[in-house]
Structure formats: C-alpha cells, structure tokens
C-alpha cells in the first residue's frame, strides 16, 4: 500500500513519459512521500510502453497498465482508480502541462480534509500559456457549461486534480471523452473541494488528440450528469436544482406580493397608477430579496458579500437588469417579428428569470473563498 497514487494516462507520449516519471519521482522522494506512479497506457504504438518498462526495473513504485479495449483518456483514468494501491489519487497529464511542484500542495489539501483538490487555470494566479485562440474558446465554452452544474468551481474540466478514493469508489462513473473531472464532480460522493491555481503550459512535443467528437461527447456528458442528479439527491448538482426551484418559487410569490400591494395602493389608498405600481414593484423586489437571502441561498458559509445591504444592492441592480431584459425582448419580438406579444412576454420572462438566477447565484450570493 502507498499513501498516494499519481495516475498518468498516456497515449503516444514517448517524448515526454521519461521526463514526467523522473520529475514525479524526484518530488516524491524529496518530500518523503510513499507514492506510487501508475501509468495507464492505451497500447501506444510508439516507444511509450518500452520506456516505462525500462524505468520500472529501477523503480519499484512505478506501475504500468496497458489497456487493449475501449481506448480513451477518461476510461484510462478510471481504470487507474480501480487498480491504484492507495486511498488518494492524483491525476496528471504526461506532457508536462501540469507542474509537478504542486503535487505536495495538493496532497496537503487532501490531508487538510478536502475530498478533492483541483488544479485550476481559471482563477487568480492561474492561466494558460501558448494556446491558440480556437483552443481557448473551446475551453472557455466547456468551462462555462460546466459552471452551470458547479457554480463554485472555477475549472470543473481541469485534467489536474487529486481525489480521495472514497469519492469515486462507489460512483457509477460513465467515463468518456476528456473531462473525467466533471464526471467525478457530478457522480462522486464529496462535500469539500478546494482549488489551487496553476499555469497550464501547452505541450512542447507530441500533439493533443482533442477533436470535434470530444466536444459533442462533452455536451452529452453535461446533460447526463444533470439528469443523474435528478434521482441522486445526495449529489452536489441536486443542490443547484433545489436552489433553482426555490428561486422560482420566490419569484412566483413576488407576483402575488406585487399584485396585492398594487390593488391595495390603487384601490384603497387611491394612489395614481404609476406611483402605486412603482411601490408595488419595489416592495416585491424587497420581499423576494428577504426570502432568497434567508431561504434559497441560506448556507452555513460566509457570503463573498458579507453585509446584507451589499447583497440587497446587488439583487436590486440585477432585478432592474432582468426587468430591462424582459422589456427589450418583449418589445423587440413584438415589433420586428411576427411573434404574438403574449408569447414574446413569456419568452422575455424566462430569459430574465435565467439571468436573475445565474447572476444572483454567481455574484450576489457567491460563497466566500
Ligand atoms: N490512456 C490514454 N488514452 N491517454 C490519453 C488518451 C487516450 O486515448 N488521449 C490522451 N491521453 C493522455 C495524453 O497522453 C496526456 O498524457 C493526457 O492524456 C492529456 O492529453 P492531451 O491530448 O495532451 O490533452 P490536452 O492537453 O488537449 O487537454 C488537457 O487539458 C484539458 C483541459 O483543457 C487534459 O488535461 C484534459 O484532461 C483537460 O480536460
Ligand atoms: Mn496536453
């Protein structure tokens, strides 16, 4: 048994595999970590396997799995999870894109009680070196989609992460494509995750095998994970659904508040319609805020905006933005397309609702880090 298993998936990495193994091994021995290095190769036709076998002669902690069926990066990582001889796994690429210097930091994060420690490119201190524009755009799209499921996580598609065995042990993972981390986040059993920024350095030699097919697989994977949570209420994604439902329920309650106050102020107090309506709108925004603050987004944790009045101000601004979105969509569709104004309004409401939820979730009620 080891204290840590470094899982390195490989396919045609003859130019990098020797270097990465030596680098990892140096980190392990310098820090007196009893670690296993597990290379999971998809039967590479180049010299990758031969190089690992040769190194293995002098390194008893180096192990190799050669897979012959169902090739794929994610599948290989999951095979690594199955055969690893420790309770902590750290997944990293072979092409020197991930800094081995962070191995100790990530392991410390696990020992500090995190179920997952993620090497993140998309947070302060992190970044990407030498990526073509096209690759950057694809990656940002993937990250954006992933953040719908995990709003707290900056880089849910990173290929560099450490995870406790207990997180993935019983998880019904359906590995495919490149984004194994998303699958682990969606289906694994975990509570606490931490991110550590790092700078991704694109490979100097060899080539990435990420292609058009990967993008489609990824979209399927996102949908599959969202669906999975629907009947697995212990999953982290389910907690997002719950917030969305609550936020929707609060929105509906706001309609009743708005209408009730309007009737009262116009009919009984006999204020003019514009004045009554402004007050009714504002009071419904306030009641929505109170319900969302004390119910929808109530957590044990600190908010990034610690004072209630900061959150109120933010919510107020977002609500005005939402109303503007509703207004513009309704009027633009009605004026420039043949869409019936009633249908246009429903569309406007839905888009404004999505905006309200998304921005409030990510800004107003963001958790502090
Ligand atoms: N076993 C196996 N099978 N390994 C593979 C396969 C495969 O089919 N395809 C790629 N690998 C290995 C590579 O040899 C390398 O060690 C690692 O997986 C990453 O492959 P790259 O092709 O270099 O990936 P990338 O640089 O485009 O993507 C990286 O960044 C993404 C985030 O943008 C990876 O870390 C991805 O996992 C990550 O999502
Ligand atoms: Mn790479």
CSV table of N, CA, C and O and ligand atoms in Angstrom, one decimal, residues 93 95 97 135 200 202-203 208, ligand 2:
chain,number,residue,atom,x,y,z
A,93,UNK,N,-1.4,15.0,-16.5
A,93,UNK,CA,-1.1,14.6,-17.9
A,93,UNK,C,0.4,14.3,-18.0
A,93,UNK,O,1.2,14.7,-17.2
A,95,UNK,N,2.3,15.2,-20.6
A,95,UNK,CA,3.0,16.1,-21.5
A,95,UNK,C,3.6,17.3,-20.8
A,95,UNK,O,3.9,18.3,-21.5
A,97,UNK,N,2.3,19.5,-18.9
A,97,UNK,CA,1.5,20.7,-18.9
A,97,UNK,C,1.1,21.0,-17.4
A,97,UNK,O,0.7,22.2,-17.1
A,135,UNK,N,-8.5,27.0,-29.4
A,135,UNK,CA,-8.5,26.1,-28.2
A,135,UNK,C,-9.0,26.8,-27.0
A,135,UNK,O,-9.7,26.3,-26.2
A,200,UNK,N,-1.2,26.4,-16.8
A,200,UNK,CA,-1.1,25.3,-17.8
A,200,UNK,C,-0.1,25.7,-18.9
A,200,UNK,O,-0.3,26.7,-19.5
A,202,UNK,N,1.2,24.5,-22.5
A,202,UNK,CA,0.9,23.6,-23.6
A,202,UNK,C,2.1,22.7,-23.9
A,202,UNK,O,3.3,23.1,-23.7
A,203,UNK,N,1.8,21.5,-24.3
A,203,UNK,CA,2.9,20.5,-24.6
A,203,UNK,C,3.9,21.1,-25.6
A,203,UNK,O,3.5,21.8,-26.6
A,208,UNK,N,-2.0,17.1,-29.1
A,208,UNK,CA,-3.2,16.9,-28.4
A,208,UNK,C,-4.2,16.1,-29.3
A,208,UNK,O,-4.2,16.3,-30.5
B,2,LIG,MN1,-1.8,18.3,-23.4
